[in-house]
PDB file of C-alpha atoms in Angstrom:
ATOM      1  CA  MET A   1     -11.573  26.743 -17.245  1.00  0.00           C
ATOM      2  CA  LYS A   2     -12.876  24.215 -14.768  1.00  0.00           C
ATOM      3  CA  LYS A   3     -13.034  21.424 -17.236  1.00  0.00           C
ATOM      4  CA  ILE A   4      -9.475  21.983 -18.124  1.00  0.00           C
ATOM      5  CA  LEU A   5      -8.279  22.065 -14.381  1.00  0.00           C
ATOM      6  CA  THR A   6     -10.222  18.865 -13.834  1.00  0.00           C
ATOM      7  CA  THR A   7      -8.986  17.014 -16.890  1.00  0.00           C
ATOM      8  CA  LEU A   8      -5.072  18.125 -15.898  1.00  0.00           C
ATOM      9  CA  THR A   9      -5.602  17.047 -12.306  1.00  0.00           C
ATOM     10  CA  ILE A  10      -7.255  13.516 -13.396  1.00  0.00           C
ATOM     11  CA  SER A  11      -4.513  13.051 -15.905  1.00  0.00           C
ATOM     12  CA  LEU A  12      -1.744  13.821 -13.299  1.00  0.00           C
ATOM     13  CA  LEU A  13      -3.388  11.488 -10.711  1.00  0.00           C
ATOM     14  CA  TRP A  14      -3.772   8.660 -13.420  1.00  0.00           C
ATOM     15  CA  SER A  15      -0.083   9.056 -14.632  1.00  0.00           C
ATOM     16  CA  ASN A  16       1.133   8.680 -11.073  1.00  0.00           C
ATOM     17  CA  ILE A  17      -0.857   5.538 -10.651  1.00  0.00           C
ATOM     18  CA  VAL A  18       0.317   4.069 -13.912  1.00  0.00           C
ATOM     19  CA  LEU A  19       3.972   4.878 -13.219  1.00  0.00           C
ATOM     20  CA  ALA A  20       3.856   3.766  -9.528  1.00  0.00           C
ATOM     21  CA  LYS A  21       6.315   0.962  -8.806  1.00  0.00           C
ATOM     22  CA  ILE A  22       8.678   0.399  -5.935  1.00  0.00           C
ATOM     23  CA  SER A  23      11.960  -1.154  -6.089  1.00  0.00           C
ATOM     24  CA  ASP A  24      12.422  -4.896  -5.501  1.00  0.00           C
ATOM     25  CA  ALA A  25      14.619  -4.197  -2.369  1.00  0.00           C
ATOM     26  CA  TYR A  26      11.771  -1.785  -0.976  1.00  0.00           C
ATOM     27  CA  TYR A  27       9.069  -4.560  -1.820  1.00  0.00           C
ATOM     28  CA  GLU A  28      11.323  -7.112   0.248  1.00  0.00           C
ATOM     29  CA  VAL A  29      11.801  -4.987   3.096  1.00  0.00           C
ATOM     30  CA  LEU A  30       7.861  -4.316   3.407  1.00  0.00           C
ATOM     31  CA  TYR A  31       7.115  -8.136   3.000  1.00  0.00           C
ATOM     32  CA  GLU A  32       9.692  -9.223   5.635  1.00  0.00           C
ATOM     33  CA  GLY A  33       8.457  -6.373   8.021  1.00  0.00           C
ATOM     34  CA  CYS A  34       4.832  -7.328   7.382  1.00  0.00           C
ATOM     35  CA  MET A  35       5.788 -10.946   8.082  1.00  0.00           C
ATOM     36  CA  THR A  36       7.522 -10.079  11.240  1.00  0.00           C
ATOM     37  CA  THR A  37       4.505  -7.922  12.489  1.00  0.00           C
ATOM     38  CA  ALA A  38       1.782 -10.348  11.099  1.00  0.00           C
ATOM     39  CA  LYS A  39       3.353 -13.306  12.901  1.00  0.00           C
ATOM     40  CA  LYS A  40       2.758 -11.684  16.306  1.00  0.00           C
ATOM     41  CA  LYS A  41      -1.171 -11.992  15.398  1.00  0.00           C
ATOM     42  CA  ASN A  42      -1.090 -15.830  15.652  1.00  0.00           C
ATOM     43  CA  ARG A  43      -2.604 -16.522  12.505  1.00  0.00           C
ATOM     44  CA  SER A  44      -1.669 -19.329  10.360  1.00  0.00           C
ATOM     45  CA  PRO A  45       1.674 -19.186   8.059  1.00  0.00           C
ATOM     46  CA  SER A  46      -0.248 -19.196   5.088  1.00  0.00           C
ATOM     47  CA  VAL A  47      -2.655 -16.562   6.035  1.00  0.00           C
ATOM     48  CA  THR A  48       0.138 -14.330   7.192  1.00  0.00           C
ATOM     49  CA  LYS A  49       1.906 -15.032   3.792  1.00  0.00           C
ATOM     50  CA  ARG A  50      -1.052 -14.071   1.663  1.00  0.00           C
ATOM     51  CA  TYR A  51      -1.688 -11.051   3.660  1.00  0.00           C
ATOM     52  CA  CYS A  52       1.861  -9.725   3.459  1.00  0.00           C
ATOM     53  CA  ILE A  53       1.991 -10.576  -0.435  1.00  0.00           C
ATOM     54  CA  CYS A  54      -1.156  -8.495  -0.543  1.00  0.00           C
ATOM     55  CA  SER A  55      -0.180  -5.613   1.518  1.00  0.00           C
ATOM     56  CA  ALA A  56       3.285  -5.430  -0.429  1.00  0.00           C
ATOM     57  CA  ASP A  57       1.381  -5.600  -3.844  1.00  0.00           C
ATOM     58  CA  TYR A  58      -0.888  -2.785  -2.834  1.00  0.00           C
ATOM     59  CA  ILE A  59       1.848  -0.501  -1.915  1.00  0.00           C
ATOM     60  CA  ASP A  60       3.810  -1.331  -5.047  1.00  0.00           C
ATOM     61  CA  LYS A  61       0.912  -0.613  -7.373  1.00  0.00           C
ATOM     62  CA  ARG A  62       0.213   2.816  -5.828  1.00  0.00           C
ATOM     63  CA  PHE A  63       3.503   4.203  -4.613  1.00  0.00           C
ATOM     64  CA  THR A  64       7.024   4.925  -5.889  1.00  0.00           C
ATOM     65  CA  ASP A  65      10.009   4.852  -3.830  1.00  0.00           C
ATOM     66  CA  ASP A  66       9.927   8.536  -3.230  1.00  0.00           C
ATOM     67  CA  SER A  67       6.136   8.971  -2.514  1.00  0.00           C
ATOM     68  CA  LEU A  68       6.264   5.866  -0.064  1.00  0.00           C
ATOM     69  CA  ASP A  69       9.330   7.672   1.814  1.00  0.00           C
ATOM     70  CA  LYS A  70       7.314  10.756   2.252  1.00  0.00           C
ATOM     71  CA  LEU A  71       4.465   8.858   3.720  1.00  0.00           C
ATOM     72  CA  VAL A  72       6.649   6.819   6.040  1.00  0.00           C
ATOM     73  CA  ASN A  73       8.171   9.887   7.185  1.00  0.00           C
ATOM     74  CA  ALA A  74       5.070  11.221   8.385  1.00  0.00           C
ATOM     75  CA  PRO A  75       3.673   7.969  10.597  1.00  0.00           C
ATOM     76  CA  ASN A  76       1.201  10.214  12.599  1.00  0.00           C
ATOM     77  CA  SER A  77      -0.310  11.998   9.516  1.00  0.00           C
ATOM     78  CA  LYS A  78      -3.935  11.337   8.424  1.00  0.00           C
ATOM     79  CA  ALA A  79      -2.667  10.187   5.183  1.00  0.00           C
ATOM     80  CA  PHE A  80      -0.410   7.420   6.654  1.00  0.00           C
ATOM     81  CA  ASN A  81      -3.153   6.290   8.862  1.00  0.00           C
ATOM     82  CA  ASP A  82      -5.764   6.163   6.041  1.00  0.00           C
ATOM     83  CA  VAL A  83      -3.211   4.051   3.739  1.00  0.00           C
ATOM     84  CA  VAL A  84      -2.529   1.552   6.705  1.00  0.00           C
ATOM     85  CA  LYS A  85      -6.440   1.221   7.329  1.00  0.00           C
ATOM     86  CA  ASN A  86      -7.251   0.817   3.684  1.00  0.00           C
ATOM     87  CA  ILE A  87      -4.352  -1.727   3.358  1.00  0.00           C
ATOM     88  CA  SER A  88      -5.481  -3.665   6.370  1.00  0.00           C
ATOM     89  CA  ASN A  89      -9.191  -3.828   5.367  1.00  0.00           C
ATOM     90  CA  LEU A  90      -8.663  -4.826   1.826  1.00  0.00           C
ATOM     91  CA  CYS A  91      -5.980  -7.636   2.760  1.00  0.00           C
ATOM     92  CA  ASN A  92      -7.847  -8.770   5.549  1.00  0.00           C
ATOM     93  CA  ARG A  93     -10.896  -9.342   3.394  1.00  0.00           C
ATOM     94  CA  LYS A  94      -8.892 -10.954   0.582  1.00  0.00           C
ATOM     95  CA  VAL A  95      -7.441 -13.361   3.107  1.00  0.00           C
ATOM     96  CA  GLY A  96     -10.614 -14.203   4.780  1.00  0.00           C
ATOM     97  CA  PHE A  97      -9.817 -12.878   7.930  1.00  0.00           C
ATOM     98  CA  ASP A  98     -12.203 -10.052   9.044  1.00  0.00           C
TER      99      ASP A  98
END
């Protein structure tokens, strides 16, 4: 029974990841919002742009519009904080800004 439940859980999680895709309009809003916020960090324009592309791509690959809405509507939740921290750490490493 445990094997069946484990297989079912993994398959449901995998299907969510495979189907995850946010709309182009949502992607643009995320990217522009990131650019506005990141510019305040006094980084070079190329670093800021790469960081924001990385952030928007990360979200695009892992969320749908609905799942992202749920996450954004709970800005003080542990899940929201974990996602922001993971994106920040990953993208800072990718652009070479630790």
